Each structure stands twice: as structure tokens, then as C-alpha cells.
Amino acid sequence: MTPRIVVLAGGVGGSKFVLGAREALRRRGIAASTDHLTVVVNTGDDLWLSGVRLQPDVDSITYALAGVNDTARGWGRQDDSERVNAELQAWGVGWPWFTLGDLDLGTHLARTGWLREGATPTGVLERMATRWDLGARLLPMTDAEVDTVVTVDDPDRGPRSMHFQEWWTRHRATLPPLAFDNPGIEAAAPAPGVAEAIAEADAVLIAPSNPVVSIGPILAVPGIRSALRQTSAPVVGVSPIIGGRVVRGMADVCLGAIGVETSAVGVAGLYGSRRDEGVLDAWLVAEEDVDAIETVEAIGLTAHARPLWMTDPTRSADIVEAALAQARV
Amino acid sequence: MTPRIVVLAGGVGGSKFVLGAREALRRRGIAASTDHLTVVVNTGDDLWLSGVRLQPDVDSITYALAGVNDTARGWGRQDDSERVNAELQAWGVGWPWFTLGDLDLGTHLARTGWLREGATPTGVLERMATRWDLGARLLPMTDAEVDTVVTVDDPDRGPRSMHFQEWWTRHRATLPPLAFDNPGIEAAAPAPGVAEAIAEADAVLIAPSNPVVSIGPILAVPGIRSALRQTSAPVVGVSPIIGGRVVRGMADVCLGAIGVETSAVGVAGLYGSRRDEGVLDAWLVAEEDVDAIETVEAIGLTAHARPLWMTDPTRSADIVEAALAQARV
């Protein structure tokens, strides 16, 4: 059997998981192609900066699949430099706390040029995929421009709103968030191919990305949640919580803001069971959280516990295999 | 007396001449300020490239005044690199024959960001002037976007049109030009301050820039020619032809296309005398072209011969002094 797998994914955690998915398919003798592995990527943290379009999660996953990502820093291109960024600082332009690598900027400029010529984000990703053999088809969650806006409780200035990247990168998520919004997302539609891929999949996997600001925007695009609820494929989520703590990023702060406990149970409840109004059939928890299984099963999910540390593509592939086993694929 | 000087200028030749003008003012004890030296810069060869706004002549003059220009190459920033450009090539974006330096790109991106925020080209130049002590006020000829289009007689493909930069840089001006146009320039207006600077000047100098594609677009902006014809200041041109040959660039090809002889007399005739329908009162020719003086005087211009090789700012300042002497300033 040559399964068709759809992964919903955000940035760094999503990249590692997608590498694992490609590796898992290779173990089965499938040189993962666009027929077998479709990645629906969060675009909620995209932004315009000095007239240039940045897509942090799209680039993280593209670079990881291309093998040109900076694995030490965890973002951007390996062996990158920052000459242009230093110039931009000298001009007093941009956000001083937001670093643009030179090689990374090449991607942003190529993308911006294509967008200004009229390409859609989907079309841009198609063109980007011709440069490297990614072994997967990448789709943006939507072709609409949807920002993530964070409302924070600023101790000095009171409640105010800012772009997610400002909160995340400049303030390191230290300003207490009150809410996350994607203004206009109710008018967005899934990018071409997204709903079809979910409908025709043999398994849909939700990567252990940030549930609020990576997976949340994907699920908030009208049509994606219903596609997940209607597909004949099992939908298996992988917990981004290990031992009751977030693996990376600041997901605990995000979860707290929306009133969800930072635990394998809490995130499972956020996504919910397809038996009720949710999107999951199964939930893979970390071996450290084996105690969560009983509670997770009580909300209508099958659950297993496995090692969930994605320390390398081999371990990530093991996790994907465990998720596929839960999906009986 | 503290004269107010206006210079009309294009790229490389214009940069050298403007450096000379600043030096000439310094010799008079004037730390050239925005009150004394205004440069009206050609923007006819500006272009959009992958969504980024390039202003080659503006940047050449800015970098030269700031002392950060690459004097060996004759364009761009000194000690520049091309990492982003190599990436753009890898993405198949942009014009492979058009090199973007990394430091240079910083300028382009800063400008593009300001333009997209709503700044005018005039406002952009004001902001750029805050970074370095330029010792002069730079004004774009117009805030309108005016391209220079070249119609060529392509031996392989017949007559066709292309952006000036494609013809100049890609084809090294080897495709025979049939015509130069600035579509839409008839609807353009002088940038704020240009007409006023000309009206209030003590001397207006036309730099030895390319008469067709550098000075030509400036004179073609409606309102600039009439300002030159009406100002009480003498208008002195400096010949870009030395010994019957162009000093740099491919001005001879441009002149030929519009039926003007490549000579000090030919260019003087192109600009014309204010006594008739032209813009000049005086014309400074190269010592090699002393024979031209009689003919130039016959069309109504005062004329002198001087060494016109701008080998360094001192020589350029001597030339500016000679031009100011012709203007009795």
C-alpha cells in the first residue's frame, strides 16, 4: 500500500515532524513524492517587512526538507550572513529585533517578486519547490493574507495589540497575552488542493506544533475543520507536550491565554474528538505522559504513549510510524 | 557672497561633477549645505526589480557624496558582496545580468519600505540624507515614476522596446537604438523644490552627464525647461564630449539615435541657447575642443575652453569654478 499522508504543520516542530514523515515513507520504499506526502503549512505568522513578504513557517519547512536549514539556531539558512540586515539597521528600517539573513532574504525577495507579479502563495510554493527535491508537496493553509495579532497586557502601557512576530521575537512572549486573533480569517478559504488532499488522504497527522499559533490558524480557516471532520481518513494528533511541559517555543504561554492547561490532556481537549465537535480520532502522547491515556480515551480518542523527543529524523520517523499505526496505515 | 548653486545631474559623470561642486564651495569657505548646493537628479533610469525600487543615479550621487561609493568599479558601494544576488539567481528571479550588491540592496529595501509606507521619492531622499553628511541637497527631478524605454533595431528580432537598464546593462548599448522615450513624462511635475531652487539660484550648472538619457529626462519634465528659461541665474553647461569623443558610457550611441553629432557643438545645439528656445547661457568646452568655441558662440552662448577630465575632486572643482566664472558667480 502506498499511503497518502497529509500533515498539518507549523514552524520548527513541524519541520522536524515533516522530515520524519518523509523518512517514514522512505522506510516503506516510497521516495516520498507529491502523491504521498502533503504538508499544509501555517501562514498565520507571515508578515510584510519593508515591502518584503516573509513566511517563517513555510521557509522553515522548505529549508528543512531541502537540507539547507540552520539546525544549530533552529531557524533560517545554514552559513547565512547578515550584511543587508546591518544596512537596514543603519537606514533605521525594519524591526531591529528581527534578523534577516542574506540567503534567507533571497527567498523573501524571490517570493515578493512573484507575488507582485500576481502569483498566489500556492503558486509561489510551487515555484519554490522546483529548486530543491523536497520529497513532499507543500501547500499554504490559505492563499489569503491572514495575520496573527496578539493582544497583550502590557504592564507599562496596558492592553494593546501587536503582530505575532513582534510579540514572539521582540518580546520573547514575555508580555502576558490576553488573546490571539487572525483578523479576516473568517473570509479566507483553504488554498487550492488542501480540502481535496484531506478528503483523499489515508491518514491525516497533526504535527506537534504550537496548538494555538501554528495549528490554531490552520484549523480556523473555514473549510479545513469540516474537511477534517468529514474525511474517511483517521486524524491522528501528536502531543506537543512532553512530561507536562512544552518541548520548545512558548506554547505554554499561548495555551494559558486561551484557558487551556499545558498538558497532553489539555491539548487533546482543545482539538477535540470527531465523536463530538472536534477533529481527532487518535492522540499520541509522550511516554512521560502515559497517565494521560485514560483521560484522553474518555473524551473519545484512542491513545498510545511513545517517546516523542524529535532529536533526529530517525526518531521523528519512529513517531510518525507510531501515528500511522494508530491510523492503521 | 554665498552663492546658491543648482546642478542638474545623472549618474557617474554627475557624481564626479557634484563632488567638484561641493569642493568648489568649500574652497570659498562654505561647508556646502542644503542652502548652497541643490542637485536635481535624473530618475529616468529608475526601475522596479522583483518588487524592489532601484534608483541608480540617485544612489550613485548619494554614495559618492557620502564617500562610500566603489570608485574602482564606478558604481555601487565599496566592499560590497553579492550573496543575496546569487540567491536570486538560484531562484531564477530578476535579471541575471543586473547585479545587486548586498549593501546596495540595503538601500533599495529601505527605499522600497518607505515608498510602500507612502513616502514620495522626495521624502525618501530626505530620509536618506539623514544618514550621511552629504553637504548638498538632493532632489529627484520628479516624484512621478517615469521609465526610460529604448526602442532598438534588433538584428535578430526587428524593432522592439525594452527598459533602458536592459539595453544599457544587458546589451551594453550594442543594439542600435532608434528612439528613447519616457512614457507618461508629459504628466509629470517637477519634484517639490526643484522649480523654486532653479528660480532662486545664483547659478545653474548642467553636469557633463549623458545628454540623452541623464539630462534629457530632467529637461523633459514639464516645468523644468521653463524654470531654466525664466530664472535670473545664468545657466552654464559643461560639455560631456572631450576631443570629439564621449568620456564614458555610451552617449555617442544615444546622441546618434536622436540625430545629434557627438561633439561639443552638437550637444550645445541640443540644449540650445536661451536667446532662442534653449536652456543655456554659456557652454564650457574641453581644451581639446577649443575650435568649437566660434560655432558655439554663433548659436548665442558664451563659451570657454578648459581641461574637462574629472580625474579627482580637485580637478572637478576646477571645472565647477570655471563654470561659475562663466556665470559670473
XYZ file of C-alpha atoms in Angstrom:
658
model
C 0.000 0.000 0.000
C 1.237 3.454 -0.809
C -0.467 5.689 1.697
C -1.317 9.305 1.104
C -0.434 11.282 4.176
C -1.445 14.829 4.981
C 0.386 16.680 7.747
C -0.792 19.933 9.319
C 2.316 21.741 10.499
C 3.848 24.946 11.790
C 7.471 26.024 12.036
C 10.326 24.303 13.826
C 8.397 21.434 15.410
C 6.526 20.999 12.153
C 9.782 20.842 10.181
C 11.156 18.058 12.313
C 7.928 16.125 12.101
C 7.724 16.512 8.316
C 11.298 15.266 7.961
C 10.202 12.275 9.999
C 7.191 11.711 7.746
C 9.383 11.738 4.648
C 11.787 9.329 6.340
C 8.948 7.027 7.397
C 7.755 6.822 3.796
C 11.275 6.078 2.601
C 11.452 3.187 5.040
C 8.488 1.758 3.202
C 10.341 2.081 -0.074
C 8.426 5.186 -1.112
C 10.591 8.019 -2.334
C 8.126 10.449 -0.857
C 6.570 12.326 -3.698
C 3.879 14.896 -4.008
C 1.431 11.995 -4.284
C 2.214 10.625 -0.865
C 3.096 13.462 1.456
C 1.198 16.737 1.506
C 2.051 19.331 4.140
C -0.499 22.017 4.949
C 1.580 24.843 6.378
C 0.546 27.562 8.794
C 0.786 31.008 7.215
C -0.703 32.884 10.162
C 2.649 34.312 11.215
C 3.512 35.643 7.756
C 4.317 39.327 7.593
C 5.277 42.248 5.408
C 8.543 43.863 6.423
C 9.804 46.870 4.465
C 7.729 45.805 1.496
C 9.042 42.244 1.572
C 6.880 39.196 2.269
C 8.108 36.814 4.943
C 6.658 33.351 5.542
C 8.512 31.963 8.534
C 6.819 28.562 8.768
C 6.822 27.960 5.025
C 10.530 28.698 4.908
C 11.387 26.628 7.972
C 9.759 23.563 6.452
C 11.142 24.210 2.953
C 14.680 24.708 4.217
C 14.467 21.613 6.444
C 13.249 19.407 3.582
C 15.924 20.894 1.302
C 18.590 20.253 3.935
C 19.742 23.869 3.955
C 18.341 24.902 7.322
C 20.459 26.089 10.217
C 19.992 23.220 12.642
C 22.036 24.906 15.384
C 19.988 28.109 15.549
C 16.788 26.312 14.686
C 15.719 28.840 12.054
C 16.961 30.340 8.813
C 19.604 29.102 6.394
C 22.866 27.478 7.359
C 26.014 29.548 6.784
C 23.972 32.681 6.462
C 25.245 36.225 6.962
C 23.518 39.489 7.816
C 25.089 42.181 5.661
C 21.840 43.508 4.264
C 20.219 43.448 7.670
C 23.048 45.537 9.102
C 22.451 48.046 6.300
C 18.746 48.115 7.049
C 19.555 48.877 10.670
C 21.868 51.665 9.513
C 18.974 53.075 7.492
C 16.748 52.791 10.543
C 14.439 50.484 8.673
C 12.571 47.384 9.695
C 12.420 45.885 13.117
C 15.857 45.909 14.763
C 14.966 42.814 16.755
C 14.011 40.831 13.648
C 17.029 39.370 11.916
C 17.043 38.771 8.169
C 19.791 36.529 6.870
C 21.183 37.359 3.434
C 20.403 33.940 1.940
C 17.024 33.987 3.643
C 16.391 37.412 2.179
C 16.986 35.965 -1.288
C 13.978 33.731 -0.669
C 11.883 36.612 0.607
C 12.736 38.755 -2.410
C 12.043 35.958 -4.873
C 8.683 35.353 -3.201
C 7.845 39.058 -3.104
C 8.649 39.435 -6.774
C 6.426 36.510 -7.704
C 3.590 37.784 -5.507
C 3.839 41.246 -7.036
C 3.710 39.654 -10.476
C 0.381 38.168 -9.441
C 1.292 34.693 -8.197
C -0.721 33.273 -5.318
C 1.035 31.918 -2.219
C 0.189 28.454 -3.576
C 1.870 29.325 -6.865
C 4.871 30.722 -5.032
C 5.283 27.461 -3.121
C 5.048 25.513 -6.378
C 7.862 27.598 -7.827
C 9.947 27.283 -4.675
C 9.555 23.504 -4.814
C 11.251 23.379 -8.224
C 14.598 24.427 -6.793
C 15.145 21.516 -4.428
C 13.871 17.958 -4.290
C 11.708 18.378 -1.218
C 10.076 14.960 -1.384
C 6.758 16.436 -0.333
C 4.091 18.780 -1.592
C 3.808 21.953 0.448
C 0.534 23.862 0.470
C -0.149 27.070 2.365
C -3.202 26.742 4.584
C -4.794 29.570 2.582
C -3.938 31.993 -0.200
C -5.469 34.812 1.832
C -3.240 37.111 3.835
C -4.081 36.394 7.437
C -2.018 37.934 10.204
C -1.867 36.740 13.762
C -2.476 39.596 16.172
C -1.713 39.245 19.855
C -3.438 41.361 22.445
C -1.151 41.696 25.442
C -1.494 43.061 28.920
C 1.473 45.417 28.867
C 2.445 46.263 32.492
C 3.645 49.685 31.316
C 1.061 50.563 28.695
C -1.981 48.473 29.424
C -3.764 46.224 26.933
C -2.575 46.647 23.339
C -2.277 44.641 20.141
C 0.754 43.780 18.050
C 1.774 41.423 15.248
C 2.556 37.950 16.471
C 6.183 38.252 15.334
C 6.688 41.368 17.417
C 5.348 39.624 20.482
C 7.176 36.369 19.796
C 10.574 37.645 18.682
C 10.918 41.102 20.161
C 9.261 40.436 23.485
C 10.114 36.708 23.606
C 6.472 36.147 24.513
C 7.113 37.739 27.919
C 4.246 40.226 27.674
C 1.227 38.344 29.051
C -1.088 37.536 26.133
C -4.787 38.091 26.541
C -5.924 36.831 23.144
C -4.790 35.668 19.715
C -6.721 36.715 16.670
C -6.481 36.189 12.923
C -8.453 39.163 11.643
C -10.270 38.359 8.441
C -9.688 34.611 8.624
C -13.450 34.039 8.579
C -13.367 35.214 4.955
C -10.391 33.024 3.993
C -10.667 29.760 2.115
C -8.371 26.744 2.134
C -5.678 27.026 -0.517
C -6.365 25.010 -3.680
C -5.767 21.347 -3.007
C -5.944 21.485 0.778
C -9.504 20.246 1.218
C -9.014 17.690 -1.583
C -5.813 16.354 -0.026
C -7.547 15.905 3.321
C -10.545 14.233 1.673
C -8.374 11.809 -0.309
C -5.834 11.053 2.427
C -5.249 7.686 4.044
C -4.088 9.430 7.200
C -4.069 12.992 8.452
C -1.443 13.824 11.067
C -1.382 16.941 13.214
C 2.249 17.739 13.940
C 3.410 18.576 17.482
C 3.488 22.273 16.604
C 2.228 25.114 18.761
C -1.507 24.322 19.157
C -2.520 27.973 19.433
C -0.436 29.912 16.903
C 0.632 27.172 14.450
C -2.165 24.605 14.309
C -4.807 27.040 15.560
C -4.776 29.277 12.457
C -4.893 26.238 10.134
C -7.983 24.917 11.900
C -9.506 28.403 11.848
C -9.526 28.612 8.040
C -13.178 27.978 7.172
C -13.435 24.621 5.414
C -10.396 22.935 6.931
C -12.081 21.878 10.150
C -15.051 20.486 8.239
C -12.709 18.681 5.832
C -11.048 17.032 8.807
C -14.394 16.084 10.274
C -15.618 14.599 7.005
C -12.597 12.746 5.670
C -12.633 8.956 5.750
C -9.007 9.078 6.859
C -8.175 8.761 10.538
C -6.926 12.016 12.037
C -4.078 11.463 14.475
C -2.555 14.195 16.572
C 0.865 14.127 18.175
C 1.124 15.857 21.518
C 3.473 18.870 21.623
C 3.632 18.424 25.410
C 6.145 16.069 26.982
C 6.048 15.408 30.696
C 3.588 18.239 31.152
C 5.931 20.782 29.576
C 6.256 22.332 26.144
C 9.129 20.995 24.098
C 10.148 24.319 22.589
C 8.804 27.763 21.943
C 6.380 29.328 24.319
C 3.294 27.245 23.737
C 2.514 27.149 27.451
C 2.046 30.926 27.482
C -0.200 30.683 24.422
C -2.253 27.856 25.914
C -2.650 29.741 29.169
C -4.014 32.750 27.324
C -6.848 30.708 25.859
C -7.520 28.863 29.101
C -6.079 25.506 28.118
C -3.904 23.504 30.500
C -0.353 22.804 29.307
C -0.716 19.046 29.253
C -1.291 16.220 26.802
C -4.884 16.121 28.032
C -5.338 19.847 27.687
C -4.247 19.970 24.043
C -6.248 16.831 23.201
C -9.289 18.560 24.617
C -8.538 21.703 22.624
C -8.508 19.762 19.346
C -11.405 17.561 20.481
C -12.769 14.248 19.285
C -14.540 13.753 15.973
C -17.097 11.836 18.034
C -18.119 15.230 19.388
C -17.290 18.552 17.676
C -13.537 18.064 17.374
C -11.086 16.941 14.712
C -9.158 13.997 16.231
C -9.603 10.225 16.150
C -6.400 9.420 17.975
C -3.800 11.111 20.122
C -0.184 10.124 20.543
C 1.183 11.162 23.922
C 4.716 11.078 25.269
C 5.793 8.083 27.302
C 6.265 10.516 30.182
C 2.552 11.278 29.972
C 1.264 7.704 29.931
C -1.051 8.623 32.802
C -2.958 10.865 30.399
C -4.174 7.958 28.278
C -7.179 7.125 30.387
C -8.468 10.710 30.375
C -7.807 11.098 26.652
C -9.706 7.907 25.892
C -12.567 9.199 27.980
C -13.074 12.087 25.562
C -13.363 9.642 22.677
C -9.843 9.252 21.342
C -7.670 6.210 21.022
C -4.375 6.971 22.690
C -0.925 5.484 22.894
C 2.257 6.589 24.612
C 5.581 6.695 22.775
C 8.919 8.502 23.018
C 8.182 11.889 21.435
C 11.564 13.646 21.503
C 12.353 14.516 17.855
C 16.119 14.566 18.313
C 16.820 13.445 14.731
C 14.868 12.360 11.634
C 15.117 8.705 12.671
C 13.374 9.364 15.972
C 10.888 11.619 14.215
C 10.182 8.845 11.708
C 9.537 6.463 14.601
C 6.967 8.913 15.927
C 5.316 9.220 12.518
C 5.213 5.422 12.259
C 3.531 5.221 15.630
C 0.978 7.784 14.481
C 0.400 5.893 11.226
C -0.046 2.688 13.221
C -2.746 4.448 15.226
C -4.325 5.376 11.915
C -4.000 1.713 10.863
C -1.917 2.796 7.861
C 28.866 86.163 -1.415
C 27.409 82.786 -0.641
C 26.094 81.550 -3.955
C 23.217 79.174 -4.343
C 24.085 76.624 -6.967
C 21.769 74.153 -8.670
C 23.244 71.235 -10.586
C 21.301 69.025 -12.975
C 22.989 65.637 -12.914
C 22.838 61.978 -13.879
C 24.876 59.025 -12.662
C 28.638 58.578 -12.703
C 29.596 61.781 -14.515
C 27.087 63.639 -12.406
C 28.561 62.223 -9.201
C 32.040 63.416 -10.056
C 30.766 66.842 -11.004
C 28.719 67.165 -7.807
C 31.757 66.223 -5.718
C 33.578 69.002 -7.563
C 30.788 71.466 -6.811
C 30.920 70.665 -3.114
C 34.704 71.037 -3.168
C 34.479 74.354 -5.027
C 32.151 75.703 -2.334
C 34.492 74.507 0.391
C 37.311 76.408 -1.250
C 35.226 79.512 -0.712
C 34.870 78.651 2.940
C 31.350 77.348 2.536
C 30.732 73.989 4.138
C 28.300 73.195 1.385
C 24.898 72.947 2.930
C 21.451 72.405 1.615
C 21.214 76.178 1.221
C 24.067 76.382 -1.259
C 24.124 73.241 -3.340
C 21.000 71.622 -4.715
C 21.313 68.658 -7.050
C 18.392 67.784 -9.304
C 18.898 64.110 -10.064
C 17.729 62.137 -13.062
C 15.267 59.420 -12.086
C 14.501 58.294 -15.627
C 16.509 55.104 -15.286
C 14.823 54.027 -12.051
C 13.248 50.615 -12.098
C 11.304 48.016 -10.173
C 13.119 44.700 -9.869
C 11.422 41.834 -8.029
C 9.246 44.296 -6.169
C 12.209 46.438 -5.129
C 12.723 50.037 -6.230
C 16.106 50.892 -7.701
C 17.305 54.452 -8.362
C 20.724 54.099 -9.972
C 21.535 57.800 -10.424
C 20.210 58.837 -7.020
C 22.334 56.154 -5.388
C 25.459 56.930 -7.399
C 25.361 60.552 -6.314
C 24.407 59.751 -2.721
C 27.171 57.175 -2.341
C 29.740 59.495 -3.931
C 28.847 62.381 -1.611
C 28.871 60.002 1.356
C 32.268 58.647 0.320
C 31.043 55.054 0.269
C 30.996 54.511 -3.484
C 33.094 51.936 -5.276
C 35.472 54.176 -7.195
C 37.159 51.253 -8.967
C 34.002 49.782 -10.497
C 32.390 53.165 -10.886
C 29.057 52.105 -9.423
C 27.629 50.648 -6.227
C 29.092 50.509 -2.726
C 32.714 49.856 -1.890
C 33.498 46.478 -0.303
C 30.164 45.124 -1.399
C 29.274 41.455 -1.794
C 26.616 39.642 -3.796
C 25.239 36.902 -1.606
C 21.599 37.846 -1.993
C 22.018 38.294 -5.716
C 23.444 34.778 -6.025
C 20.377 33.504 -4.190
C 18.081 35.414 -6.510
C 19.824 33.794 -9.463
C 19.355 30.400 -7.818
C 15.645 31.179 -7.529
C 15.614 32.205 -11.178
C 14.465 35.669 -10.228
C 15.375 39.083 -11.508
C 17.655 39.903 -14.369
C 20.775 37.704 -14.298
C 22.783 40.435 -15.990
C 21.841 43.038 -13.365
C 23.993 42.793 -10.280
C 22.655 43.801 -6.878
C 25.261 44.285 -4.182
C 24.239 43.327 -0.655
C 24.953 46.766 0.826
C 23.335 48.376 -2.184
C 20.308 46.170 -1.680
C 20.007 47.513 1.856
C 19.438 50.932 0.315
C 16.926 49.574 -2.174
C 14.971 47.790 0.548
C 14.960 50.814 2.841
C 13.692 52.949 -0.037
C 11.085 50.390 -1.042
C 9.786 50.166 2.502
C 9.466 53.933 2.769
C 7.753 54.165 -0.618
C 5.304 51.433 0.321
C 4.571 53.294 3.551
C 3.541 56.220 1.382
C 6.671 58.351 1.200
C 7.358 60.214 -2.030
C 10.724 59.894 -3.784
C 11.473 63.384 -2.433
C 10.685 62.219 1.080
C 12.819 59.123 0.589
C 15.797 61.265 -0.424
C 15.281 63.452 2.639
C 15.415 60.384 4.840
C 18.444 59.013 3.040
C 20.236 62.332 3.556
C 19.964 61.969 7.324
C 22.363 59.033 7.401
C 25.420 60.768 5.984
C 26.591 64.357 5.846
C 26.216 64.786 2.102
C 26.905 68.518 2.031
C 24.237 69.024 -0.594
C 20.510 68.792 -1.002
C 19.427 66.066 -3.414
C 16.087 66.336 -5.165
C 14.647 63.846 -7.628
C 13.688 65.512 -10.889
C 10.108 64.389 -10.244
C 8.120 62.333 -7.772
C 6.368 60.611 -10.684
C 7.522 57.179 -11.798
C 8.948 57.737 -15.249
C 10.764 54.907 -17.013
C 13.135 55.297 -19.905
C 12.183 52.967 -22.730
C 14.558 52.295 -25.597
C 13.315 51.179 -28.973
C 16.044 49.189 -30.655
C 16.601 47.782 -34.095
C 17.327 44.201 -33.092
C 19.160 42.448 -35.988
C 17.539 39.149 -34.937
C 14.092 40.254 -33.899
C 13.458 43.589 -35.566
C 12.368 46.761 -33.824
C 11.357 46.270 -30.193
C 11.269 48.193 -26.934
C 12.930 47.487 -23.591
C 13.715 49.230 -20.310
C 16.743 51.446 -20.522
C 18.604 49.326 -17.956
C 18.135 46.204 -20.035
C 19.548 47.937 -23.076
C 22.343 49.656 -21.169
C 23.491 46.870 -18.863
C 22.444 43.657 -20.544
C 23.150 44.641 -24.116
C 25.874 47.173 -23.281
C 24.080 49.567 -25.611
C 25.140 47.431 -28.576
C 21.647 47.043 -30.020
C 21.213 50.063 -32.284
C 18.746 52.439 -30.615
C 16.021 54.022 -32.698
C 14.425 56.161 -30.010
C 14.339 56.968 -26.297
C 11.039 57.634 -24.616
C 9.836 58.458 -21.120
C 6.219 57.316 -21.323
C 3.971 59.457 -19.180
C 6.547 62.145 -18.516
C 4.219 64.732 -20.042
C 2.002 64.255 -16.988
C 4.886 64.502 -14.508
C 5.685 67.592 -12.476
C 8.982 68.748 -11.021
C 9.534 67.383 -7.535
C 8.759 69.861 -4.729
C 11.541 72.436 -4.506
C 13.026 71.877 -7.953
C 11.423 74.822 -9.732
C 11.944 77.029 -6.654
C 15.624 76.091 -6.412
C 16.151 76.960 -10.058
C 14.264 80.235 -9.687
C 16.245 81.281 -6.607
C 19.658 80.077 -7.784
C 22.676 82.261 -8.459
C 23.923 79.756 -10.984
C 22.505 76.648 -12.617
C 25.022 74.122 -13.884
C 24.299 71.252 -16.218
C 26.710 68.443 -15.380
C 28.634 66.611 -18.119
C 26.228 63.670 -17.868
C 24.727 61.760 -20.772
C 22.723 64.444 -22.642
C 20.106 61.989 -23.901
C 19.345 59.607 -21.028
C 20.540 61.590 -17.977
C 19.953 65.267 -18.696
C 17.301 64.592 -21.356
C 14.688 63.192 -18.923
C 15.279 66.065 -16.468
C 14.630 68.628 -19.203
C 11.599 66.645 -20.352
C 9.773 67.031 -17.035
C 7.185 69.723 -17.773
C 8.089 72.840 -15.827
C 11.825 72.305 -15.569
C 12.684 73.652 -19.007
C 10.531 76.718 -18.415
C 12.100 77.234 -14.976
C 15.513 77.213 -16.634
C 14.357 79.646 -19.281
C 12.864 82.015 -16.697
C 15.434 82.014 -13.902
C 17.553 85.122 -13.433
C 20.529 82.843 -12.805
C 22.922 82.114 -15.641
C 22.644 78.532 -16.900
C 26.030 77.038 -17.713
C 26.502 73.653 -19.306
C 29.651 71.572 -19.185
C 30.347 69.529 -22.288
C 30.351 65.753 -21.804
C 32.390 65.487 -25.012
C 36.179 65.772 -24.938
C 38.116 65.828 -28.161
C 35.033 64.832 -30.080
C 34.552 61.666 -28.030
C 32.383 60.712 -25.090
C 34.224 60.483 -21.795
C 32.407 57.422 -20.525
C 29.255 55.455 -21.057
C 27.728 55.193 -24.472
C 26.478 58.706 -25.005
C 27.659 58.695 -28.623
C 25.238 55.881 -29.419
C 22.444 57.771 -27.676
C 23.249 61.010 -29.467
C 23.379 59.247 -32.819
C 19.917 57.810 -32.255
C 18.413 61.261 -31.900
C 20.415 62.685 -34.787
C 22.859 64.766 -32.770
C 26.566 64.832 -33.618
C 28.911 63.596 -30.884
C 30.723 66.864 -30.415
C 30.817 69.857 -28.093
C 28.908 71.765 -30.744
C 26.346 69.018 -31.205
C 25.423 68.830 -27.519
C 25.396 72.648 -27.187
C 22.920 72.726 -30.030
C 20.818 70.025 -28.421
C 20.452 72.041 -25.209
C 20.156 75.298 -27.172
C 20.517 78.937 -26.214
C 18.091 80.806 -24.008
C 18.274 83.502 -26.681
C 16.267 81.107 -28.827
C 14.242 78.201 -27.464
C 17.012 76.528 -25.447
C 18.171 76.461 -21.843
C 21.837 77.567 -21.889
C 23.585 80.881 -21.449
C 27.098 79.521 -21.536
C 28.929 76.376 -22.528
C 32.201 75.105 -21.157
C 34.074 73.007 -23.687
C 37.198 70.898 -23.304
C 40.527 72.436 -24.171
C 40.788 69.784 -26.882
C 37.655 71.278 -28.450
C 38.740 74.913 -28.449
C 37.884 75.046 -32.155
C 34.235 74.640 -31.215
C 34.045 77.972 -29.428
C 33.336 80.033 -32.511
C 30.439 77.840 -33.596
C 29.040 77.681 -30.069
C 29.143 81.463 -29.767
C 27.345 81.724 -33.077
C 24.297 79.987 -31.584
C 24.176 82.553 -28.805
C 26.272 81.081 -25.999
C 29.346 82.395 -24.302
C 31.972 79.705 -24.446
C 35.310 78.950 -22.871
C 37.697 76.039 -23.156
C 39.133 74.349 -20.072
C 40.568 70.965 -19.066
C 37.465 68.825 -18.507
C 38.876 65.486 -17.328
C 37.321 64.855 -13.892
C 40.139 62.646 -12.625
C 39.663 63.662 -8.985
C 37.510 66.078 -6.945
C 40.194 68.778 -7.196
C 40.070 68.746 -10.993
C 36.291 68.548 -10.876
C 36.235 71.565 -8.555
C 38.403 73.469 -11.042
C 35.833 72.724 -13.725
C 32.982 73.870 -11.480
C 34.931 77.068 -10.730
C 35.351 77.702 -14.432
C 31.623 77.210 -14.928
C 30.827 79.535 -12.021
C 33.187 82.125 -13.501
C 31.218 81.917 -16.728
C 28.112 82.524 -14.647
C 29.931 85.471 -13.033
C 29.436 83.843 -9.612
